[in-house]
């Protein structure tokens, strides 16, 4: 009997080439982990450079795989398509930039450890698995790899009570959200008997679907939407976001607020558009509620924040609202504008935290909006960069943030939700207040602290490029929008 | 009622009862012990489903290793129950309402109509020479090799996380420095003092 059983299973190693980025990254994680053990404390820079090189090569490998069409390997649990490859390249580039900004901060706050970089690499691996996940099992495993790495990264500053608290809070709430997501997945699996996204899609769009089966599908769908909304931080599943952003070391906050959002959007696309696309009518309604609540709460509560990290947390929540609004339209161009929005959001978020991290000094953690007072005198160049970032986040043309909001609202209006577009615009105008407030304190307020900003050359260079990109991409938005549309 | 049905209802009764006792137990050690009973009941149910390997693994791994560690940790920690229960009464009404709504919704959705035997007929019994472990092993290393490797990565993260979070640097640790011990010379530790003669009487006292 064992002979016949063996013949049933076939495993083709030639298709492994499509998983090459993941395989390379995992191998380099293991190697870096081993090298780091033997490095003396003064040579820890080597771990940093090796991590950067590993991410860079992974990005090149992902880039080289673009244009190979749709390839499903590992018995249907892994998919390679242009969406996966483009998302992976975007995540790698963002991670490299985040690590460049983090280096000085980690050094002055005694966090420059090998584990830090290994955990960042593992988080990236988890996100790649999510982006390429084509079965409920791999999507969930990728999410857990990402989450466990993030919990640890937050609590790694264990001498700070609020970092440990933030890590624990995120851990407990994240576990509950994972449980809800798993429960929803178990319902979907229970009703159709397959973990595979393509088979789920086939089942859900089948004409012979009975009403009782439809009911279970919807029941599972609600839990999956809750799980995804939690990971994105949409209202009313947003309560962890401000506390975790504030409590984490700023370098971790920068990572947390940017790259995982790309992966969460990819998971959303795989689960809800590719898997349960035939239930789009149902999840669109849920998304509209989540989106309007997120934009509203994010814009209003941010007005009252004095802590820059909390303010950016609420700003993230309102940006997430816009992304969900794009998905709620249910059209291909709507999805495309949501993907475009998440990329531009990541670009702006990294730059904003990059400036916040610049203000850090030895023994001084910059957290308050008042720390920006008089920045134009201390460093006119970075004040200008922050000006660009804030104007872009507020959605003022010609910056990129304007076009991403514009594309979303255009699709929302085209789909006939004019009242939603009006509500979104009103809240966007309200939110402009707190972005402009930072500009005001940079340019018009006096500060006792007149010491110039000092930072390493690479941070200054990358931050400048990052901020200039916000302007430059805004000049050719259609080119980038077409790339975002091409993934569908 | 067949014997399988009797066994099913017995295990299910113990599972539900022990889970409830576990949640409401005031003593944490008692809760752990009832969780062990819950695991046993689940293992029994799995054997009824012909998933023998999983059932045995559940008992070996969860009951044998994880729960013993749990008990160990609970005995080591000094948990202050009064702070744990301080806000319990305040959250109770809202919690009960939410729980009631969820239970009501679940009973409406998950019932005989959706998952009954008329929709999902019972699977055929496997033949006597059917090997659970062989199929599991073949599946794990072929169809499920990717998730299997990912689970391994998850365990690697757990190790790194545990060490990164609790490992203390070598500040207050007392340890031998062998090279220092070997290279020590007599004059580093032994001080030869020449004692004057007139002190002799004093020393003899």
XYZ file of C-alpha atoms in Angstrom:
693
model
C 0.000 0.000 0.000
C 2.874 2.350 0.705
C 4.071 1.993 -2.889
C 0.785 3.178 -4.325
C 0.689 5.992 -1.796
C 4.123 7.182 -2.838
C 3.064 7.344 -6.435
C 0.222 9.643 -5.527
C 2.515 12.471 -4.528
C 4.798 14.252 -6.877
C 7.131 17.061 -6.114
C 8.667 19.056 -8.916
C 11.836 20.827 -7.840
C 12.221 22.760 -11.079
C 9.426 25.136 -10.082
C 11.321 26.175 -6.958
C 12.902 29.028 -8.912
C 9.797 31.124 -8.307
C 10.365 30.890 -4.574
C 14.022 31.856 -4.952
C 13.700 35.227 -3.143
C 12.195 33.522 -0.085
C 14.706 30.684 -0.151
C 17.602 33.116 -0.471
C 16.337 35.331 2.334
C 15.781 32.422 4.726
C 19.250 31.014 3.991
C 20.874 34.383 4.561
C 18.943 34.849 7.817
C 20.398 31.600 9.127
C 23.904 32.531 7.965
C 23.697 36.047 9.438
C 22.417 34.614 12.706
C 25.444 32.319 12.899
C 27.955 34.987 11.871
C 26.518 37.390 14.432
C 27.210 34.954 17.259
C 30.945 35.160 16.611
C 31.144 38.920 16.145
C 32.550 41.111 18.869
C 30.431 44.025 19.973
C 32.544 46.560 18.099
C 32.000 44.658 14.823
C 28.198 44.593 14.968
C 28.174 46.896 11.946
C 28.939 43.810 9.870
C 25.532 42.326 10.789
C 23.901 45.554 9.665
C 25.663 45.585 6.296
C 25.058 41.872 5.713
C 21.337 42.372 6.410
C 21.181 45.265 3.981
C 22.969 43.214 1.307
C 20.624 40.264 1.903
C 17.545 42.478 1.479
C 19.040 44.092 -1.604
C 19.788 40.757 -3.307
C 16.305 39.500 -2.395
C 14.865 42.608 -4.044
C 16.934 41.947 -7.185
C 15.767 38.329 -7.278
C 12.137 39.398 -6.892
C 12.599 42.030 -9.583
C 14.091 39.522 -12.011
C 10.993 37.340 -11.650
C 8.596 40.074 -12.811
C 6.844 39.201 -16.055
C 6.728 35.424 -15.687
C 2.970 35.335 -15.531
C 1.061 33.432 -12.907
C 2.907 30.454 -11.444
C 1.374 28.374 -8.683
C 3.798 26.019 -6.964
C 4.129 23.950 -3.781
C 0.848 22.131 -4.477
C -1.067 25.348 -4.783
C 0.091 27.006 -1.583
C 2.446 29.525 -3.190
C 1.725 31.903 -6.023
C 4.099 33.939 -8.082
C 2.567 36.728 -10.152
C 3.374 40.327 -10.928
C 1.446 41.488 -7.893
C 3.637 39.361 -5.623
C 6.876 40.412 -7.324
C 6.069 44.144 -7.379
C 4.877 44.121 -3.771
C 8.014 42.272 -2.721
C 10.303 44.758 -4.454
C 8.415 47.650 -2.832
C 8.715 46.024 0.611
C 12.439 45.404 0.174
C 13.155 48.977 -0.905
C 11.108 50.332 2.006
C 12.892 48.014 4.448
C 16.321 49.096 3.234
C 15.369 52.752 3.740
C 13.930 52.015 7.196
C 17.165 50.285 8.247
C 19.281 53.194 6.978
C 17.268 55.635 9.087
C 17.332 53.324 12.100
C 21.092 52.842 12.288
C 22.031 55.991 14.205
C 18.997 55.701 16.452
C 19.793 52.100 17.346
C 23.372 53.042 18.135
C 22.551 55.892 20.495
C 19.812 53.969 22.283
C 21.825 50.777 22.809
C 19.608 48.691 20.558
C 22.233 47.915 17.932
C 22.128 44.144 18.346
C 22.319 41.256 15.929
C 18.899 39.985 16.991
C 17.318 43.268 15.927
C 18.404 42.877 12.320
C 17.674 39.154 12.228
C 14.144 39.813 13.496
C 13.620 42.529 10.882
C 14.732 40.055 8.210
C 12.374 37.409 9.596
C 9.506 39.905 9.596
C 10.296 40.639 5.943
C 10.275 36.900 5.220
C 6.862 36.597 6.855
C 5.557 39.448 4.728
C 6.902 37.826 1.562
C 5.105 34.628 2.509
C 1.890 36.625 2.993
C 2.262 38.361 -0.358
C 2.800 35.022 -2.119
C 0.402 32.997 -0.003
C -2.169 31.149 -2.039
C -3.690 28.951 0.614
C -5.268 29.899 3.927
C -2.531 27.973 5.720
C 0.426 29.840 4.175
C -1.286 33.204 4.517
C -1.811 32.534 8.197
C 1.727 31.245 8.744
C 3.178 34.303 7.013
C 1.073 36.550 9.199
C 2.265 34.781 12.339
C 5.925 34.955 11.273
C 5.481 38.689 10.763
C 3.563 39.245 13.991
C 5.875 37.256 16.253
C 8.889 39.130 14.898
C 7.141 42.460 15.437
C 6.091 41.660 19.024
C 9.710 40.872 19.829
C 11.084 43.915 18.018
C 8.793 46.163 20.062
C 9.731 44.628 23.404
C 13.437 44.377 22.559
C 13.981 47.696 24.360
C 13.200 45.839 27.580
C 14.611 48.493 29.880
C 11.752 50.787 28.845
C 8.533 49.956 30.637
C 6.300 51.379 27.925
C 8.020 49.398 25.176
C 7.419 46.159 27.059
C 3.831 47.226 27.721
C 3.318 48.039 24.046
C 4.794 44.700 23.013
C 2.580 42.799 25.429
C -0.533 44.737 24.438
C 0.118 44.119 20.759
C 0.809 40.459 21.505
C -2.443 39.866 23.391
C -4.645 41.804 20.969
C -2.831 40.330 17.989
C -3.424 36.833 19.326
C -7.156 37.548 19.638
C -7.250 38.938 16.091
C -5.355 35.899 14.794
C -7.875 33.710 16.573
C -10.775 35.514 14.895
C -9.082 35.266 11.515
C -8.441 31.549 12.036
C -12.048 31.006 13.074
C -13.230 32.658 9.869
C -10.773 30.578 7.852
C -11.996 27.398 9.534
C -15.563 28.249 8.473
C -14.494 28.803 4.862
C -12.481 25.585 4.934
C -15.300 23.679 6.607
C -17.822 24.611 3.955
C -15.716 24.062 0.840
C -13.164 21.491 1.964
C -10.099 23.201 0.533
C -7.508 25.638 1.839
C -6.590 26.697 -1.643
C -7.525 30.239 -2.686
C -8.363 29.271 -6.276
C -10.583 26.398 -5.147
C -12.287 28.640 -2.609
C -12.928 31.160 -5.392
C -14.367 28.426 -7.587
C -16.607 27.186 -4.800
C -17.808 30.640 -3.735
C -18.753 31.663 -7.269
C -20.415 28.325 -8.038
C -23.990 28.445 -9.307
C -25.023 25.425 -7.246
C -24.298 27.195 -3.982
C -27.089 26.538 -1.495
C -28.362 29.296 0.744
C -27.105 27.482 3.850
C -23.621 27.309 2.330
C -23.823 30.976 1.400
C -24.670 31.725 5.025
C -21.548 29.945 6.313
C -19.393 31.695 3.729
C -20.692 35.068 4.892
C -20.186 34.053 8.507
C -16.547 33.175 7.821
C -16.130 36.308 5.724
C -17.054 38.572 8.655
C -14.325 37.075 10.824
C -11.765 37.305 8.041
C -12.624 40.969 7.494
C -12.214 41.584 11.236
C -8.810 39.893 11.226
C -7.609 41.902 8.232
C -9.024 45.142 9.658
C -7.183 44.537 12.900
C -3.878 43.997 11.146
C -4.409 47.167 9.113
C -5.543 49.071 12.204
C -8.950 50.195 10.940
C -11.568 51.585 13.327
C -13.115 49.969 15.455
C -10.144 47.571 15.650
C -7.639 50.392 16.029
C -7.145 50.708 19.770
C -3.749 49.053 19.746
C -2.303 51.403 17.107
C -1.621 54.609 19.111
C -0.325 52.808 22.199
C 1.949 50.518 20.227
C 3.249 53.368 18.049
C 3.986 55.468 21.107
C 5.530 52.737 23.227
C 7.792 51.179 20.613
C 11.282 52.444 19.916
C 10.902 54.959 17.054
C 12.867 52.781 14.642
C 10.407 49.933 15.240
C 7.436 52.292 14.928
C 8.779 53.413 11.566
C 9.019 49.799 10.387
C 5.655 48.839 11.886
C 3.825 51.759 10.323
C 5.122 51.196 6.822
C 6.152 47.837 5.386
C 3.572 45.548 7.094
C 0.759 47.661 5.620
C 1.867 46.558 2.131
C 1.751 42.930 3.248
C -1.646 43.369 4.916
C -3.027 44.863 1.702
C -1.616 41.903 -0.220
C -3.287 39.504 2.199
C -6.532 41.420 1.749
C -6.245 41.082 -2.030
C -5.515 37.353 -1.839
C -8.256 36.536 0.649
C -11.066 38.873 -0.269
C -10.559 39.712 -3.949
C -8.968 36.550 -5.336
C -10.583 34.131 -2.888
C -13.942 35.577 -1.938
C -14.341 37.999 -4.836
C -17.834 36.704 -5.517
C -18.865 37.958 -2.078
C -17.709 41.455 -2.958
C -21.190 42.909 -2.362
C -21.053 41.751 1.248
C -17.533 42.826 2.139
C -17.859 46.157 0.335
C -20.525 47.206 2.833
C -18.294 46.229 5.728
C -15.392 48.094 4.172
C -17.423 51.271 3.713
C -18.282 51.269 7.428
C -14.659 50.576 8.394
C -13.371 53.228 5.982
C -15.653 56.056 7.068
C -15.097 55.310 10.764
C -11.328 55.154 10.234
C -11.159 58.413 8.303
C -13.393 60.117 10.892
C -11.736 58.860 14.072
C -8.252 59.169 12.580
C -8.788 62.793 11.602
C -10.612 63.979 14.714
C -8.624 62.285 17.465
C -5.296 63.260 15.915
C -6.192 66.922 16.520
C -5.787 66.450 20.270
C -2.408 64.703 20.269
C 0.728 66.335 21.583
C 2.902 63.278 20.951
C 4.138 63.095 17.358
C 4.120 59.288 17.312
C 0.502 59.161 18.508
C -0.436 61.820 15.990
C 1.152 59.843 13.165
C -0.649 56.740 14.465
C -4.033 58.426 14.070
C -2.914 59.774 10.720
C -2.126 56.167 9.703
C -5.634 55.143 10.738
C -7.185 57.781 8.509
C -4.912 56.790 5.586
C -6.011 53.167 6.086
C -9.579 54.422 5.804
C -8.817 55.816 2.348
C -7.207 52.539 1.278
C -10.262 50.567 2.400
C -12.488 53.048 0.567
C -10.611 52.224 -2.640
C -11.218 48.519 -2.137
C -14.868 49.128 -1.245
C -15.589 50.443 -4.765
C -15.186 46.902 -6.080
C -13.744 47.969 -9.437
C -10.337 47.131 -10.867
C -9.335 50.785 -11.021
C -10.561 51.155 -7.445
C -8.282 48.318 -6.339
C -5.458 49.865 -8.360
C -5.861 53.242 -6.682
C -5.895 51.565 -3.271
C -2.600 49.826 -4.096
C -1.210 53.141 -5.355
C -2.358 54.747 -2.091
C -0.631 52.185 0.091
C 2.668 52.653 -1.775
C 2.511 56.435 -1.481
C 1.478 56.131 2.164
C 4.550 53.998 2.873
C 6.762 56.525 1.091
C 5.386 59.379 3.214
C 5.248 57.477 6.499
C 8.874 56.363 6.293
C 9.974 59.913 5.497
C 7.942 61.389 8.370
C 9.411 58.960 10.901
C 12.804 59.527 9.319
C 12.624 63.199 10.324
C 11.309 62.319 13.801
C 14.238 59.950 14.258
C 16.664 62.694 13.170
C 15.663 64.793 16.163
C 16.853 62.069 18.530
C 20.014 62.661 20.495
C 21.931 60.628 22.987
C 19.728 60.204 26.022
C 16.928 62.192 24.427
C 13.979 60.570 22.734
C 12.123 62.979 20.503
C 8.423 62.306 20.911
C 6.587 65.595 21.199
C 5.254 67.874 18.524
C 6.858 70.735 20.444
C 10.263 69.220 19.640
C 9.737 70.520 16.125
C 9.747 74.122 17.356
C 12.304 76.232 15.550
C 13.458 73.391 13.305
C 13.725 75.814 10.406
C 16.523 77.609 12.294
C 18.263 74.452 13.450
C 18.201 72.747 10.076
C 16.489 74.611 7.220
C 16.923 71.673 4.825
C 15.178 69.092 6.987
C 12.489 71.585 7.920
C 11.835 71.882 4.191
C 11.744 68.075 3.881
C 9.233 67.860 6.734
C 7.219 70.626 5.082
C 6.974 68.551 1.887
C 6.028 65.415 3.836
C 3.339 67.150 5.879
C 1.820 68.934 2.876
C 1.778 65.651 1.015
C 0.107 63.819 3.903
C -2.486 66.563 4.105
C -3.217 65.981 0.426
C -2.154 69.285 -1.079
C -1.110 69.343 -4.752
C 1.364 68.894 -6.421
C 2.593 66.354 -3.891
C 1.996 62.634 -4.151
C -0.487 62.548 -1.272
C -2.887 64.645 -3.278
C -2.941 62.300 -6.248
C -3.386 59.173 -4.156
C -6.428 60.723 -2.428
C -7.635 62.095 -5.762
C -7.544 58.696 -7.509
C -9.440 57.053 -4.643
C -12.114 59.743 -4.532
C -12.460 59.664 -8.321
C -13.199 55.934 -8.181
C -15.561 56.395 -5.229
C -17.534 59.006 -7.185
C -17.506 56.855 -10.329
C -18.983 53.974 -8.350
C -21.831 56.208 -7.257
C -20.912 56.831 -3.623
C -20.878 60.628 -3.887
C -21.852 61.148 -0.250
C -18.904 58.972 0.875
C -16.527 61.089 -1.174
C -17.914 64.261 0.401
C -17.500 62.883 3.932
C -13.935 61.768 3.138
C -13.019 65.194 1.761
C -14.449 66.992 4.801
C -12.384 64.852 7.158
C -9.307 65.278 4.951
C -9.680 69.052 5.319
C -10.019 68.698 9.099
C -6.908 66.542 9.224
C -4.945 69.191 7.330
C -5.048 71.212 10.568
C -2.664 68.986 12.485
C -0.275 68.567 9.589
C -0.136 72.337 9.179
C 0.359 72.726 12.917
C 3.709 70.955 12.652
C 4.714 73.277 9.825
C 3.698 76.232 11.973
C 5.799 75.115 14.914
C 8.782 74.440 12.653
C 8.732 77.850 10.979
C 7.044 80.282 13.348
C 7.759 79.076 16.888
C 10.928 79.870 18.779
C 12.812 77.171 20.631
C 15.399 77.240 23.419
C 17.207 74.418 21.696
C 19.288 75.907 18.895
C 21.821 73.117 18.476
C 22.064 72.082 14.818
C 20.855 68.633 13.777
C 23.650 66.151 13.337
C 23.259 62.839 11.602
C 25.170 60.470 9.385
C 25.631 61.180 5.691
C 23.690 58.155 4.462
C 20.619 59.094 6.507
C 20.718 62.667 5.213
C 21.133 61.545 1.624
C 18.413 58.874 1.681
C 16.003 61.110 3.573
C 16.503 63.889 1.044
C 15.898 61.492 -1.861
C 12.843 60.120 -0.063
C 11.305 63.565 0.427
C 12.170 64.697 -3.073
C 10.508 61.533 -4.417
C 7.283 62.622 -2.730
C 7.415 65.681 -4.948
C 8.873 63.946 -8.016
C 6.401 61.055 -8.100
C 3.669 63.652 -7.711
C 4.744 65.146 -11.024
C 4.153 61.876 -12.933
C 1.390 60.179 -10.962
C -0.075 58.390 -13.973
C 3.082 56.389 -14.635
C 3.034 54.964 -11.106
C -0.717 54.527 -11.156
C -0.352 52.361 -14.272
C 2.132 50.133 -12.451
C -0.339 49.792 -9.567
C -3.107 48.935 -12.041
C -0.950 46.377 -13.838
C -0.877 44.060 -10.830
C -4.543 43.157 -11.232
C -27.216 4.256 20.416
C -24.007 2.674 19.159
C -20.917 2.415 21.317
C -19.221 5.085 19.168
C -22.052 7.480 19.901
C -21.887 6.766 23.623
C -18.142 7.426 23.573
C -18.655 10.585 21.553
C -21.175 12.019 23.998
C -19.049 11.035 27.000
C -15.941 12.709 25.628
C -17.931 15.749 24.516
C -19.532 16.084 27.939
C -16.152 15.943 29.646
C -14.705 18.392 27.125
C -17.407 21.007 27.640
C -17.557 20.529 31.402
C -13.800 20.671 31.928
C -13.479 23.725 29.671
C -16.133 25.539 31.708
C -14.517 24.583 35.021
C -11.160 25.688 33.650
C -12.474 29.147 32.789
C -14.289 29.664 36.085
C -11.686 28.082 38.364
C -10.313 30.510 40.950
C -7.130 28.552 41.420
C -4.800 28.707 38.416
C -3.330 25.272 39.106
C -6.824 23.788 39.141
C -7.532 25.466 35.789
C -4.443 23.870 34.285
C -5.450 20.436 35.509
C -8.895 20.785 33.970
C -7.288 21.949 30.731
C -5.380 18.656 30.803
C -8.694 16.832 31.111
C -10.038 18.859 28.178
C -7.045 17.801 26.068
C -7.645 14.173 26.995
C -11.267 14.425 25.910
C -10.267 16.020 22.590
C -7.728 13.240 22.058
C -10.526 10.746 22.610
C -12.680 12.498 20.026
C -9.828 12.491 17.538
C -9.353 8.760 17.989
C -13.033 8.339 17.163
C -12.292 10.325 13.976
C -9.471 7.864 13.175
C -6.790 10.510 13.646
C -4.769 8.331 16.003
C -1.415 9.969 15.425
C -2.729 13.463 16.181
C -4.481 12.215 19.305
C -1.300 10.619 20.638
C 0.746 13.699 19.779
C -1.749 15.892 21.591
C -1.341 13.855 24.762
C 2.430 13.515 24.475
C 3.185 17.115 23.552
C 0.450 19.161 25.189
C -0.339 17.100 28.254
C 3.138 15.688 28.710
C 5.249 18.731 28.019
C 3.391 22.000 27.587
C 0.954 21.670 30.470
C 3.630 20.464 32.877
C 5.662 23.549 32.028
C 2.543 25.637 32.503
C 1.980 24.188 35.943
C 5.606 24.795 36.773
C 5.383 28.474 35.749
C 2.138 29.009 37.666
C 3.664 27.550 40.804
C 6.724 29.771 40.407
C 4.847 32.996 39.786
C 3.204 34.702 42.668
C -0.006 35.852 41.038
C -2.035 38.358 42.971
C -5.608 37.337 42.317
C -7.176 40.475 43.750
C -5.549 42.726 41.107
C -6.565 40.281 38.391
C -10.168 40.453 39.489
C -10.227 44.153 40.339
C -12.027 45.327 37.201
C -13.796 42.064 36.510
C -17.216 43.201 37.763
C -17.032 46.400 35.740
C -16.427 44.599 32.458
C -18.779 41.718 33.214
C -22.108 43.196 31.951
C -20.680 44.333 28.613
C -18.794 41.075 28.239
C -21.923 39.056 28.917
C -23.939 41.026 26.358
C -21.265 40.580 23.666
C -20.904 36.887 24.493
C -24.672 36.390 24.349
C -24.886 38.044 20.929
C -22.030 35.942 19.568
C -23.491 32.709 20.935
C -26.923 33.580 19.495
C -25.429 34.295 16.079
C -23.370 31.133 16.136
C -26.325 28.942 17.030
C -28.291 30.507 14.197
C -25.538 29.879 11.670
C -23.823 26.712 12.801
C -26.389 24.012 13.096
C -27.738 20.816 11.757
C -28.954 22.548 8.608
C -25.461 23.593 7.565
C -23.261 20.800 8.834
C -25.716 17.910 9.331
C -25.148 14.349 8.151
C -27.548 14.856 5.236
C -25.169 17.476 3.828
C -21.876 15.922 4.914
C -22.301 12.147 5.084
C -19.976 10.339 7.468
C -16.741 9.232 5.736
C -16.169 5.571 5.131
C -14.139 3.681 7.689
C -10.534 3.145 6.682
C -9.361 -0.397 6.147
C -7.421 -2.198 8.878
C -4.014 -1.841 7.190
C -4.404 1.903 6.695
C -1.469 3.765 8.199
C -2.178 7.221 9.470
C 1.475 8.077 9.986
C 2.581 7.031 6.504
C 0.036 9.292 4.839
C 0.841 12.130 7.218
C 4.566 11.835 6.556
C 4.087 11.691 2.787
C 1.808 14.702 2.855
C 4.084 16.727 5.123
C 7.130 16.299 2.935
C 5.411 16.721 -0.422
C 2.196 18.702 -0.604
C 2.709 20.539 2.645
C 6.474 20.969 2.572
C 6.175 24.749 2.253
C 3.890 25.279 5.281
C 5.987 22.705 7.139
C 9.165 24.710 6.580
C 7.356 27.907 7.539
C 6.308 26.335 10.812
C 9.991 25.584 11.410
C 10.790 29.280 10.803
C 8.121 30.157 13.350
C 9.888 28.010 15.935
C 13.207 29.653 15.054
C 11.622 33.051 15.745
C 10.341 31.773 19.077
C 13.892 30.783 20.065
C 15.388 34.101 18.944
C 12.595 36.039 20.648
C 12.954 34.173 23.921
C 16.707 34.745 24.005
C 16.524 38.362 22.852
C 13.924 39.217 25.469
C 15.317 37.518 28.569
C 19.050 37.055 28.011
C 20.996 39.351 30.331
C 24.350 40.751 29.274
C 27.398 39.690 31.263
C 27.427 42.594 33.695
C 26.822 41.107 37.108
C 27.864 37.601 36.342
C 30.605 35.905 38.320
C 32.696 33.697 36.108
C 36.219 32.409 35.756
C 38.686 34.088 33.448
C 41.065 31.236 32.792
C 43.751 33.216 31.000
C 43.915 35.609 33.898
C 44.177 32.750 36.349
C 46.984 31.069 34.417
C 49.027 34.175 33.873
C 48.956 35.149 37.514
C 52.335 35.528 39.177
C 53.270 35.048 42.776
C 53.967 38.702 43.417
C 50.453 39.670 42.305
C 48.866 37.859 45.190
C 51.591 37.270 47.775
C 53.067 40.163 49.645
C 56.263 39.391 51.516
C 56.622 41.621 54.493
C 59.856 41.729 56.386
C 59.011 41.786 60.045
C 61.256 43.628 62.405
C 62.735 41.791 65.368
C 61.205 43.925 68.091
C 57.713 42.930 66.909
C 58.345 39.300 67.737
C 57.252 39.580 71.339
C 54.030 41.266 70.369
C 53.239 38.537 67.840
C 53.797 35.803 70.337
C 51.188 37.097 72.699
